Every structure is written in structure tokens, then in C-alpha cells.
Short mmCIF file of C-alpha atoms in Angstrom, two decimals:
data_model
loop_
_atom_site.label_atom_id
_atom_site.label_comp_id
_atom_site.label_asym_id
_atom_site.label_seq_id
_atom_site.Cartn_x
_atom_site.Cartn_y
_atom_site.Cartn_z
CA MET A 1 -0.57 -44.86 48.09
CA SER A 2 -0.68 -42.31 50.82
CA LEU A 3 1.47 -39.19 51.22
CA TRP A 4 1.57 -36.31 53.79
CA THR A 5 3.03 -32.93 52.74
CA SER A 6 3.83 -29.54 54.34
CA LEU A 7 5.22 -26.26 52.88
CA GLU A 8 7.21 -24.28 55.50
CA PRO A 9 6.35 -21.47 55.17
CA ALA A 10 3.24 -21.64 53.08
CA SER A 11 3.64 -17.89 52.14
CA ALA A 12 6.90 -16.23 51.31
CA THR A 13 8.20 -12.82 50.13
CA VAL A 14 11.06 -12.07 47.77
CA ASP A 15 12.60 -8.99 46.15
CA PRO A 16 13.23 -9.05 42.41
CA GLY A 17 16.89 -9.88 41.87
CA GLY A 18 17.05 -11.65 45.23
CA SER A 19 16.09 -15.13 46.38
CA THR A 20 14.22 -16.93 49.09
CA THR A 21 13.77 -20.59 50.11
CA VAL A 22 10.75 -22.65 51.11
CA ARG A 23 11.05 -26.19 52.53
CA LEU A 24 8.62 -28.93 51.43
CA ARG A 25 8.46 -31.76 53.88
CA LEU A 26 6.69 -35.10 53.04
CA ARG A 27 6.11 -38.50 54.77
CA ASN A 28 5.44 -41.86 53.07
CA THR A 29 2.35 -43.06 54.94
CA GLY A 30 1.94 -46.08 52.71
CA ASP A 31 3.29 -49.60 53.14
CA VAL A 32 5.66 -49.76 50.19
CA VAL A 33 9.01 -48.10 49.22
CA ASP A 34 8.45 -45.33 46.64
CA GLU A 35 10.36 -42.66 44.92
CA TYR A 36 8.84 -39.20 44.35
CA ARG A 37 9.66 -36.71 41.52
CA PHE A 38 9.17 -32.97 42.00
CA GLU A 39 8.23 -30.34 39.49
CA ALA A 40 7.30 -26.58 40.18
CA VAL A 41 4.27 -25.33 38.36
CA GLY A 42 2.68 -21.87 38.09
CA SER A 43 3.65 -18.39 37.04
CA VAL A 44 6.87 -18.44 39.09
CA ALA A 45 7.97 -21.86 37.87
CA PRO A 46 10.57 -20.34 35.28
CA TYR A 47 12.64 -19.02 38.23
CA THR A 48 12.04 -21.80 40.77
CA VAL A 49 14.72 -24.55 41.53
CA VAL A 50 13.71 -27.79 43.37
CA GLU A 51 16.61 -29.68 45.10
CA PRO A 52 16.67 -32.55 45.06
CA GLN A 53 14.49 -33.26 42.05
CA SER A 54 13.55 -36.81 43.37
CA LEU A 55 13.40 -38.41 46.78
CA ARG A 56 13.15 -42.15 47.85
CA LEU A 57 11.34 -42.86 51.03
CA TYR A 58 10.56 -46.04 53.02
CA PRO A 59 7.12 -46.56 54.57
CA GLY A 60 6.73 -44.32 57.56
CA THR A 61 9.83 -42.22 56.90
CA THR A 62 9.98 -38.42 56.31
CA GLY A 63 12.07 -36.37 53.88
CA SER A 64 12.39 -32.82 52.64
CA VAL A 65 13.18 -30.82 49.52
CA GLU A 66 14.02 -27.03 49.13
CA LEU A 67 12.27 -24.76 46.76
CA THR A 68 14.48 -21.69 45.91
CA PHE A 69 12.75 -18.81 44.21
CA ALA A 70 14.97 -16.28 42.44
CA PRO A 71 12.78 -13.81 40.30
CA PRO A 72 14.85 -11.49 38.00
CA ARG A 73 14.66 -7.77 38.33
CA THR A 74 12.69 -7.33 35.13
CA PRO A 75 9.07 -6.49 34.36
CA ASP A 76 8.51 -10.23 33.99
CA ALA A 77 8.54 -10.66 37.72
CA THR A 78 4.92 -9.40 38.39
CA ALA A 79 4.61 -7.56 41.59
CA GLY A 80 2.16 -8.80 44.19
CA PRO A 81 0.95 -12.26 45.21
CA ASN A 82 1.88 -15.15 42.88
CA PRO A 83 0.32 -18.60 43.56
CA TYR A 84 2.60 -21.57 42.94
CA ALA A 85 2.44 -25.30 43.35
CA VAL A 86 4.74 -28.41 43.30
CA ARG A 87 3.61 -31.51 41.42
CA ILE A 88 4.76 -34.71 43.34
CA THR A 89 4.57 -37.80 41.10
CA PRO A 90 5.19 -41.25 42.83
CA THR A 91 7.18 -43.66 40.67
CA GLU A 92 5.14 -46.76 41.80
CA HIS A 93 1.77 -45.05 41.37
CA PRO A 94 2.19 -42.18 38.82
CA GLU A 95 -1.61 -41.72 38.64
CA ALA A 96 -1.68 -40.67 42.41
CA THR A 97 -0.08 -37.24 41.85
CA THR A 98 -0.12 -34.75 44.75
CA VAL A 99 0.10 -30.93 44.16
CA PRO A 100 0.71 -28.87 47.34
CA GLU A 101 0.19 -25.19 46.85
CA GLY A 102 1.72 -22.01 48.23
CA ASN A 103 1.99 -18.23 47.72
CA LEU A 104 4.93 -16.14 46.79
CA THR A 105 4.74 -12.32 47.08
CA ILE A 106 7.12 -10.39 44.79
CA THR A 107 7.89 -6.94 46.00
CA PRO A 108 7.30 -4.01 43.57
CA PHE A 109 10.18 -1.97 42.08
CA THR A 110 10.32 0.92 39.73
CA GLU A 111 12.87 1.57 37.02
CA MET A 112 12.48 4.07 34.20
CA ARG A 113 14.53 5.02 31.10
CA ALA A 114 13.99 8.01 28.87
CA GLU A 115 15.51 8.90 25.48
CA LEU A 116 15.05 11.78 22.99
CA VAL A 117 14.62 10.78 19.31
CA PRO A 118 16.55 12.42 17.87
CA PRO A 119 18.60 14.14 20.57
CA THR A 120 19.28 17.13 18.17
CA VAL A 121 16.68 18.76 16.07
CA LYS A 122 17.07 21.67 13.61
CA GLY A 123 14.60 24.29 12.44
CA ARG A 124 13.90 27.98 11.83
CA PHE A 125 10.54 28.29 13.58
CA ARG A 126 10.04 24.88 15.44
CA GLY A 127 11.51 21.43 16.17
CA ARG A 128 9.63 18.28 16.92
CA PRO A 129 11.63 15.72 18.90
CA ARG A 130 9.93 12.61 20.46
CA LEU A 131 10.62 11.54 24.04
CA ALA A 132 10.53 7.69 24.43
CA VAL A 133 9.77 6.58 28.08
CA ASP A 134 10.34 2.95 28.96
CA ASN A 135 8.89 1.33 32.04
CA LEU A 136 11.55 -1.25 33.15
CA GLY A 137 9.93 -1.91 36.55
CA ASN A 138 7.28 -4.49 37.49
CA THR A 139 4.46 -2.10 38.51
CA LYS A 140 2.49 0.61 36.56
CA LEU A 141 4.42 3.87 36.07
CA THR A 142 2.71 7.26 36.25
CA ALA A 143 4.81 10.36 35.30
CA SER A 144 4.48 13.92 34.02
CA VAL A 145 6.77 15.59 31.45
CA SER A 146 7.88 19.20 31.43
CA GLY A 147 10.49 21.19 29.56
CA SER A 148 13.00 23.99 30.51
CA ASP A 149 16.19 25.78 29.16
CA ASN A 150 18.58 28.38 30.36
CA GLY A 151 17.37 31.86 29.58
CA ASP A 152 13.77 30.89 28.77
CA GLN A 153 14.62 30.94 25.05
CA LEU A 154 12.16 28.24 23.99
CA SER A 155 8.44 27.48 24.52
CA TYR A 156 7.22 23.82 24.81
CA GLU A 157 4.15 21.95 23.68
CA ILE A 158 4.11 18.52 25.10
CA ARG A 159 1.56 15.82 24.05
CA PRO A 160 0.62 14.15 26.39
CA SER A 161 2.08 15.87 29.37
CA ASN A 162 1.13 12.88 31.60
CA VAL A 163 1.68 9.23 30.86
CA GLN A 164 0.73 5.87 32.42
CA ILE A 165 2.91 3.00 31.31
CA GLU A 166 2.32 -0.72 32.06
CA PRO A 167 5.43 -2.83 33.02
CA GLY A 168 7.61 -3.74 30.19
CA ARG A 169 5.99 -1.09 27.79
CA ALA A 170 6.98 2.27 26.41
CA ALA A 171 5.14 5.54 25.70
CA PHE A 172 6.03 8.21 23.21
CA VAL A 173 5.68 11.90 24.08
CA GLU A 174 5.34 14.36 21.11
CA THR A 175 7.17 17.60 21.76
CA THR A 176 7.13 20.86 19.82
CA LEU A 177 9.88 23.41 20.55
CA LYS A 178 9.39 27.02 19.44
CA PRO A 179 12.03 29.76 19.81
CA ARG A 180 10.70 32.93 21.48
CA GLN A 181 12.65 35.15 19.12
CA ILE A 182 13.26 34.48 15.40
CA THR A 183 16.80 34.78 14.16
CA TRP A 184 16.53 36.56 10.84
CA PHE A 185 20.14 36.66 9.80
CA GLY A 186 23.33 34.89 10.73
CA SER A 187 24.53 31.37 11.39
CA ALA A 188 22.65 28.67 13.38
CA GLU A 189 22.59 28.92 17.18
CA ASN A 190 22.53 25.89 19.54
CA ARG A 191 19.88 26.08 22.25
CA PRO A 192 20.27 23.31 24.89
CA TYR A 193 17.09 22.22 26.71
CA THR A 194 15.96 19.62 29.16
CA LEU A 195 12.83 17.46 29.32
CA ALA A 196 12.06 16.28 32.92
CA VAL A 197 10.12 13.08 33.57
CA GLN A 198 8.71 13.52 37.10
CA ARG A 199 7.44 10.65 39.22
CA SER A 200 5.69 11.21 42.57
CA GLY A 201 8.18 11.15 45.56
CA VAL A 202 11.44 10.86 43.64
CA PRO A 203 13.74 13.33 41.86
CA PRO A 204 12.93 13.92 38.17
CA LEU A 205 14.72 12.10 35.43
CA ALA A 206 16.36 14.84 33.24
CA VAL A 207 16.88 14.13 29.47
CA GLU A 208 18.94 16.73 27.61
CA GLY A 209 18.70 17.68 24.01
CA THR A 210 19.67 20.51 21.62
CA TYR A 211 17.62 22.62 19.36
CA VAL A 212 19.64 24.12 16.48
CA GLN A 213 17.93 27.38 15.45
CA ARG A 214 18.72 28.37 11.98
CA GLY A 215 18.61 31.95 10.68
CA PHE A 216 15.62 32.88 8.50
CA LEU A 217 18.04 34.07 5.82
CA PRO A 218 21.54 32.67 5.34
CA ARG A 219 24.52 34.91 6.24
CA TRP A 220 25.70 35.19 2.62
CA LEU A 221 22.33 36.48 1.54
CA ALA A 222 22.40 39.13 4.28
CA VAL A 223 25.79 40.30 3.16
CA PHE A 224 24.63 40.43 -0.45
CA LEU A 225 21.55 42.51 0.39
CA SER A 226 23.57 44.84 2.48
CA PHE A 227 26.06 45.32 -0.24
CA SER A 228 23.38 45.84 -2.88
CA MET A 229 21.61 48.38 -0.79
CA ALA A 230 24.82 50.27 -0.26
CA LEU A 231 25.41 50.34 -3.99
CA ALA A 232 21.84 51.53 -4.57
CA ILE A 233 22.22 54.41 -2.03
CA THR A 234 25.53 55.42 -3.58
CA ALA A 235 24.05 55.52 -7.05
CA VAL A 236 21.12 57.66 -5.91
CA MET A 237 23.42 60.07 -4.09
CA LEU A 238 25.68 60.44 -7.19
CA TRP A 239 22.65 60.97 -9.35
CA ILE A 240 21.33 63.78 -7.04
CA ALA A 241 24.80 65.35 -6.80
CA TYR A 242 25.59 65.35 -10.60
CA LYS A 243 22.17 65.47 -12.22
CA PRO A 244 22.43 67.13 -15.74
CA GLN A 245 20.23 70.16 -16.33
CA VAL A 246 18.35 68.57 -19.21
CA ARG A 247 14.98 70.06 -18.41
CA SER A 248 16.31 73.79 -18.21
CA ALA A 249 18.31 73.40 -21.47
CA ALA A 250 15.37 71.95 -23.32
CA THR A 251 13.08 74.68 -22.05
CA GLU A 252 15.48 77.43 -23.14
CA ARG A 253 15.85 75.96 -26.66
CA LEU A 254 12.06 75.74 -26.91
CA GLU A 255 11.57 79.34 -26.06
CA GLN A 256 14.25 80.42 -28.61
CA ALA A 257 12.56 78.40 -31.30
CA ALA A 258 9.16 79.94 -30.55
CA ILE A 259 10.60 83.50 -30.75
CA SER A 260 12.19 82.87 -34.13
CA THR A 261 8.91 81.72 -35.73
CA LEU A 262 6.90 84.84 -34.88
CA PRO A 263 6.07 87.06 -37.94
CA PRO A 264 7.97 90.39 -38.13
CA SER A 265 4.92 92.47 -37.58
CA ALA A 266 1.73 91.23 -35.92
CA SER A 267 -1.61 93.08 -35.78
CA PRO A 268 -3.15 93.57 -32.35
CA THR A 269 -6.05 91.16 -33.28
CA PRO A 270 -5.12 88.14 -35.31
CA GLU A 271 -7.30 87.25 -38.27
CA ALA A 272 -9.62 84.33 -37.77
CA PRO A 273 -8.92 81.27 -39.82
CA LYS A 274 -11.11 80.73 -42.97
CA ALA A 275 -13.59 77.87 -43.23
CA PRO A 276 -12.55 75.23 -45.61
CA SER A 277 -13.94 75.57 -49.27
CA ALA A 278 -16.81 73.55 -50.31
CA ASP A 279 -14.85 72.24 -53.26
CA VAL A 280 -12.46 70.28 -51.01
CA THR A 281 -13.44 66.58 -51.29
CA ALA A 282 -12.33 63.47 -49.31
CA PRO A 283 -9.50 61.47 -50.69
CA PRO A 284 -10.71 58.60 -53.02
CA VAL A 285 -10.92 55.08 -51.61
CA THR A 286 -8.38 52.88 -53.36
CA ALA A 287 -7.80 49.11 -53.38
CA GLU A 288 -4.78 49.57 -51.23
CA THR A 289 -6.94 51.39 -48.53
CA GLN A 290 -9.56 48.60 -48.56
CA GLN A 291 -6.91 45.90 -48.29
CA ALA A 292 -5.34 47.71 -45.30
CA ASP A 293 -8.68 48.07 -43.53
CA GLY A 294 -9.66 44.47 -44.22
CA ASP A 295 -6.31 43.20 -42.85
CA GLY A 296 -6.63 45.22 -39.72
CA ASP A 297 -10.21 44.05 -38.89
CA GLY A 298 -9.46 40.44 -39.75
CA ALA A 299 -6.40 40.18 -37.63
CA GLY A 300 -8.09 41.68 -34.66
CA ASP A 301 -11.24 39.47 -34.80
CA GLY A 302 -9.30 36.26 -35.52
CA SER A 303 -6.85 36.62 -32.67
CA GLY A 304 -9.54 37.58 -30.20
CA GLY A 305 -11.91 34.77 -31.14
CA GLY A 306 -9.23 32.00 -31.04
CA GLY A 307 -8.14 32.90 -27.57
CA SER A 308 -11.60 32.89 -26.16
CA GLU A 309 -12.35 29.46 -27.53
CA GLU A 310 -9.25 27.98 -25.95
CA GLU A 311 -10.17 29.39 -22.50
CA GLU A 312 -13.69 28.00 -22.75
CA THR A 313 -12.60 24.50 -23.74
CA GLU A 314 -9.78 24.22 -21.27
CA ALA A 315 -10.64 21.51 -18.70
CA GLN A 316 -10.47 22.67 -15.14
CA GLU A 317 -9.46 20.23 -12.37
CA GLU A 318 -11.99 19.82 -9.54
CA THR A 319 -10.19 20.12 -6.18
CA ALA A 320 -11.48 19.89 -2.58
CA ALA A 321 -11.89 23.59 -2.55
CA THR A 322 -13.99 23.55 -5.68
CA ALA A 323 -16.42 20.98 -4.09
CA VAL A 324 -16.51 22.79 -0.65
CA LEU A 325 -17.37 26.14 -2.30
CA GLN A 326 -20.28 24.65 -4.15
CA LEU A 327 -21.62 23.38 -0.78
CA ALA A 328 -20.96 26.73 0.93
CA ALA A 329 -22.78 28.59 -1.80
CA LYS A 330 -25.98 26.75 -1.00
CA ASP A 331 -25.79 27.17 2.82
CA PRO A 332 -22.92 29.66 3.87
CA SER A 333 -23.52 28.95 7.59
CA ALA A 334 -23.17 25.16 7.39
CA ARG A 335 -19.81 23.47 8.23
CA HIS A 336 -18.49 21.18 5.41
CA ILE A 337 -15.21 19.38 4.67
CA CYS A 338 -14.33 18.04 1.23
CA TYR A 339 -11.26 16.04 0.39
CA ARG A 340 -9.61 13.72 -2.20
CA VAL A 341 -6.61 11.36 -2.16
CA TYR A 342 -3.71 10.81 -4.58
CA THR A 343 -2.26 7.37 -5.50
CA SER A 344 0.61 6.55 -7.89
CA ASP A 345 -1.47 4.44 -10.28
CA GLN A 346 -4.75 6.46 -10.24
CA GLY A 347 -3.67 10.05 -9.62
CA TRP A 348 -6.11 12.29 -7.84
CA SER A 349 -9.42 10.83 -7.01
CA GLU A 350 -12.76 12.74 -7.23
CA ALA A 351 -13.55 15.16 -4.43
CA VAL A 352 -15.97 13.90 -1.84
CA CYS A 353 -17.45 15.54 1.29
CA ASP A 354 -18.72 14.99 4.86
CA GLY A 355 -17.95 11.39 5.68
CA VAL A 356 -17.85 9.83 2.18
CA THR A 357 -15.00 7.42 1.49
CA ALA A 358 -12.02 8.76 -0.51
CA GLY A 359 -9.67 6.03 -1.79
CA SER A 360 -9.88 2.27 -2.46
CA ALA A 361 -10.29 0.45 0.81
CA GLY A 362 -8.86 -3.10 0.63
CA SER A 363 -7.24 -2.57 -2.73
CA GLY A 364 -3.63 -2.61 -1.36
CA THR A 365 -2.90 0.68 -2.99
CA PRO A 366 -1.19 3.07 -0.52
CA LEU A 367 -2.11 6.84 -0.35
CA LYS A 368 0.64 9.41 -1.24
CA ALA A 369 -1.14 12.63 -0.57
CA VAL A 370 -4.44 14.13 0.70
CA ASN A 371 -6.10 17.43 -0.37
CA VAL A 372 -8.58 18.94 2.11
CA ALA A 373 -10.76 22.10 2.18
CA VAL A 374 -13.29 23.41 4.72
CA SER A 375 -16.06 25.92 5.06
CA ALA A 376 -17.41 27.79 8.09
CA THR A 377 -14.67 26.25 10.30
CA ASN A 378 -12.07 29.21 10.36
CA GLY A 379 -9.55 27.27 8.36
CA THR A 380 -7.63 23.92 8.67
CA SER A 381 -4.13 22.55 9.37
CA GLY A 382 -2.77 19.12 8.71
CA ASN A 383 0.30 16.91 8.18
CA ALA A 384 1.17 13.46 6.83
CA TYR A 385 2.84 10.64 8.75
CA VAL A 386 4.89 8.69 6.08
CA HIS A 387 7.05 5.68 5.70
CA ASN A 388 10.65 6.12 6.84
CA PRO A 389 13.14 3.89 4.91
CA ALA A 390 15.89 4.67 7.47
CA SER A 391 13.78 3.84 10.54
CA THR A 392 15.45 1.77 13.28
CA ASN A 393 12.45 1.60 15.62
CA GLY A 394 9.71 0.39 13.19
CA GLU A 395 8.03 3.75 13.00
CA GLY A 396 7.57 6.53 10.30
CA TYR A 397 8.13 10.21 10.53
CA TYR A 398 6.47 13.60 9.72
CA PRO A 399 8.20 15.01 6.62
CA GLY A 400 7.70 18.62 7.29
CA PRO A 401 5.86 21.35 9.24
CA TRP A 402 2.09 21.54 9.35
CA SER A 403 0.37 22.97 6.28
CA SER A 404 -2.47 25.40 6.79
CA ALA A 405 -5.21 26.97 4.69
CA ALA A 406 -8.24 29.26 5.24
CA ASP A 407 -11.83 28.42 4.55
CA GLY A 408 -12.46 27.56 0.96
CA VAL A 409 -8.69 27.12 0.17
CA ASP A 410 -6.93 23.84 -0.72
CA ASN A 411 -4.68 22.41 1.77
CA TYR A 412 -2.27 19.58 0.75
CA VAL A 413 -0.24 17.07 2.79
CA GLY A 414 1.99 14.32 1.54
CA SER A 415 3.67 14.37 -1.90
CA THR A 416 2.70 13.49 -5.55
CA GLU A 417 6.24 13.23 -6.65
CA LYS A 418 7.55 9.96 -8.17
CA ASP A 419 8.65 7.39 -5.54
CA ALA A 420 6.88 9.53 -2.81
CA PRO A 421 6.70 7.69 0.56
CA ASN A 422 3.46 5.88 1.45
CA MET A 423 1.28 7.64 4.02
CA LEU A 424 0.96 5.80 7.41
CA GLY A 425 -1.59 8.29 8.81
CA HIS A 426 -3.18 11.61 8.55
CA ILE A 427 -3.39 14.33 11.20
CA ILE A 428 -5.70 17.37 11.03
CA ASN A 429 -7.43 20.14 12.96
CA VAL A 430 -9.82 22.93 12.25
CA ASP A 431 -10.06 26.51 13.74
CA ASP A 432 -6.55 25.89 15.29
CA GLY A 433 -7.98 23.09 17.43
CA ALA A 434 -10.98 25.11 18.75
CA SER A 435 -13.56 23.10 16.79
CA THR A 436 -14.19 19.44 16.29
CA VAL A 437 -12.99 17.39 13.29
CA CYS A 438 -13.26 13.60 13.17
CA GLN A 439 -11.67 11.01 10.93
CA SER A 440 -11.18 7.34 10.12
CA ALA A 441 -8.59 5.67 7.91
CA TYR A 442 -8.46 2.27 6.26
CA VAL A 443 -5.15 0.59 7.23
CA LYS A 444 -3.70 -2.25 5.19
CA ASP A 445 -4.68 -5.66 6.51
CA ASP A 446 -6.31 -4.10 9.61
CA GLY A 447 -9.47 -2.47 8.11
CA TRP A 448 -11.13 0.81 9.16
CA THR A 449 -9.91 2.51 12.43
CA SER A 450 -12.57 3.74 14.80
CA SER A 451 -13.56 7.41 14.26
CA VAL A 452 -11.06 9.72 16.12
CA CYS A 453 -12.06 13.25 17.15
CA ASN A 454 -9.95 16.03 18.71
CA ASP A 455 -10.74 17.67 22.04
CA PRO A 456 -11.77 21.31 21.21
CA GLY A 457 -9.88 23.88 23.30
CA SER A 458 -7.40 21.36 24.57
CA THR A 459 -3.68 22.21 24.27
CA THR A 460 -2.77 18.49 24.35
CA TYR A 461 -5.26 16.84 21.96
CA ASN A 462 -6.15 19.70 19.66
CA PHE A 463 -5.97 17.42 16.58
CA SER A 464 -7.20 14.03 15.42
CA TYR A 465 -4.87 11.41 13.98
CA ALA A 466 -6.11 8.32 12.00
CA GLY A 467 -3.79 5.55 10.61
CA THR A 468 -1.00 3.35 11.87
CA TRP A 469 2.32 3.77 13.56
CA ASP A 470 3.73 0.64 11.80
CA ASN A 471 6.44 1.64 9.34
CA ASP A 472 5.79 -1.42 7.13
CA SER A 473 2.03 -0.65 6.61
CA TRP A 474 0.00 2.17 5.03
CA ILE A 475 -3.49 3.68 4.65
CA GLU A 476 -5.64 3.13 1.64
CA ALA A 477 -8.74 5.37 2.16
CA VAL A 478 -9.92 8.11 4.57
CA LYS A 479 -13.31 9.61 5.80
CA LEU A 480 -13.62 13.02 7.45
CA THR A 481 -16.42 14.96 9.12
CA VAL A 482 -16.63 18.38 10.91
#
């Protein structure tokens, strides 16, 4: 069997969402009548149509089929050159398959979508929304994120401030909003803000959100305190205005009583008192006196001794701070970090330090809380990332603001309450991010994560996070070093 083929043109260009056509010409150079079947192969085959799908040719005759390429406007249509081929299978000689090859160039396009999760956050001192940025184009997306609002009422901490997103993927940007002025009293105030996603050469994509700033104290408490203060001031003023002259009256009566007790005639020099007679003896000691003295001494000794024994025998719980203070006492200048973990079935584990495993790796038992203490690091801060039963995107959430503690003081994250959520991860820094802290976590079914350290002095990565973002997983053990 002999067959001649030609692709016209051999290279073509198409825009995503559009279409282009390439003609395949073939000639039966054999000496028998044959029918040929056509099949597109390669990465562009899913959006390639061959018409007709089969062609019957006599010896020495020529025919043609059309290849129509219609890539969708989605990230699946990879930008750039895409080789393709057409498999031609003769009916009479199926083993003699011919595969002519060509090249299809798909032009790049960019499309981006951004969404705040949640669009409205509430807080007294800060709010933590997340910005989800989706790359819907077919080429890598590079963008920067910034925040603004009318009146410059908020400050913004954005981590990371620059993102690179592959086609069809998404990136999450953590944002911390802080009001520049604290509202001490009164109702909540809405503060609209905008996060702008800026790409080079195009206008920024603006995503609007609202930060609801709550008053530090509720209005009813402010009214109550004002009313109480007014009552107190009124009472003081009334007391000052109508204060009874108790001291003057008492003094006057005392002077009168002293005058009435003077003798009718007194000598210029009073007689000195006489010494007591030698015949005067002490009162006899009776049984009643001995009993009273015995009761007094016994009661005093008994109560004091019992209380001391209880205090000495009372067991004291060893926390992370207890362990780190013992290390600091041996070498006050050395940096140390001690920690322990809490699980529902075992309670608090023993405190360990400086990279030793806390928890039961591979046991399937999730952590509920972590207790950390440091020395010679100027304090520590941390938070827990926990399971979210109401999650719609498969991720957990941070249950509250960061918890901080000075050197030698216990810091707790997570919860030891009944039915507390499982911890998905642990986030921590020391010296407010100015010093290094590293950690690793054992994730269910995935094993130990690589050791993650913060970037000292960075405003973007001034913390380390170890764990998982999967809402259906958890961590079972941790290791920390400073």
C-alpha cells in the first residue's frame, strides 16, 4: 500500500474561543481501491473535528479532508505551540497506518477573578478577610495586591502582596485590617474598603468589602457607667454640703467629762503613786485557766500544721513555662522553646523542648490545643487553624485573634473544651517576627511536613505555619525550635 499526504498549512494559529481549518490532502498511489479512516491525535484532539471521517479513493486519485480546530476559552487550551497529528488507517491494509504531523499555535489570553471571603468582617481591633484570586486564563498570572479606603481609616497587612498563579489555579491572600482609631463606646461603624489586584499594563481589578468596627464597650454599658458616676458625684456633693458635726460634738463632750472628774482642790505638785506592796501575789492558776491555755495553743498549732501539709502534698502541673524556666535557670542567655499538646483521650502531654516530638505521630488522634513557652526570644505569639464544620471551600478557619505571651509565660492556642475542633495547623512567631522560629507537624495520612521557618524582619512572612489546609484532615504531633 502506498499513500501520499500533505497538510495545508502545516502550521496554523487559533484564538481560544475561535476556530481555524487545515486541509489534509492525500493520494492513493497504490494499485487497489482503498478506504481511509481519519482520527485526530495529540493534546488538541479533544477540540478537533475531522470531516469526513472516512474517504474512499481509487488508485491514482486524490482526495481531501478538513481539520477544524476550536479550542475553548478556558485554561485547558494551553497557550503556545501544540503539536498534533492525524492517524490515517487504510481499510484493506490496517497495519500500514500513516500519521502526518502538524503544529497548532494557541494564542494566550488572560482572565482573572477575585473574591473576598467573607466580604464582611467584624472586630474591635482587627479583621482578617481572605482574598481568593483565580487565574481563568491560559498563561501564568502575576499580580500585586494593595488596600485602600476613603479617609484612610484602616491600615492593611497583606500576605503575600505579590502572587504568581498557574493557569486554572487559585491563590489565597491573607489580609489583616486594623482601624487607626479605636472606638471605645457606641454602636458598630461600617468602614468600606477596597483590595486592588494589579496586573502589569491593565487597570486594576477592585474587590470591595466592609469592615464592621465594634465599640470596645457596648453603648448600654457606657450609659450605665455615666449614670453611676453621676450618682456618685451627687452623693459626694450632698455629703460635703450636709456633713454632721460629729467630731466637734464628741470633742466638746470629752472636754466636759474631763473637767467634771477633776478633784475640787489640787496641790501644785501631785503626789507620786506608791509602789505595790510586797504582799500582793499573782492570782492562783486554776484548772479553768490551764484548760483555756491548752485550747488556745492546740487550736493554733493544729490549724497551722494541717494547712502546710496540704500545700506541700498538692500536685503541681508541669506546663511549657515550667520546663522552659528550668532550662533558662541553667543558661539564661540561651534560646529555648518548650511545648506540650492536648488530645481528647490523653489530656495534656508531658512538656518537651527544642525539637523533640510532642504528640502521637501516626496514631490517628487529632490535636485540640498547644501550649508553648520561650526563653531569651522576647516573647511569642501564635494561633490555631482548626476544622470548620460550616466550610464550603474545603478549608478551616482561625477561631480567634493571636494569643501572645512574654518570655517564661505560658501561651495557649486551640481549645480543651468538650467537642473542641481538631487542629489543622499551628502558626507561631517569636520577638514579633524579628527572630527565627521553625516547626514541623505530622499530618494525618501525609506524615511529617518539612521544617518551616519564618523570615526575620519580613512584614510578609514574619511567622511560620505547619500543618494542612484540608478541612477533613488534622495534625497529630509537632516539633518546634528557636
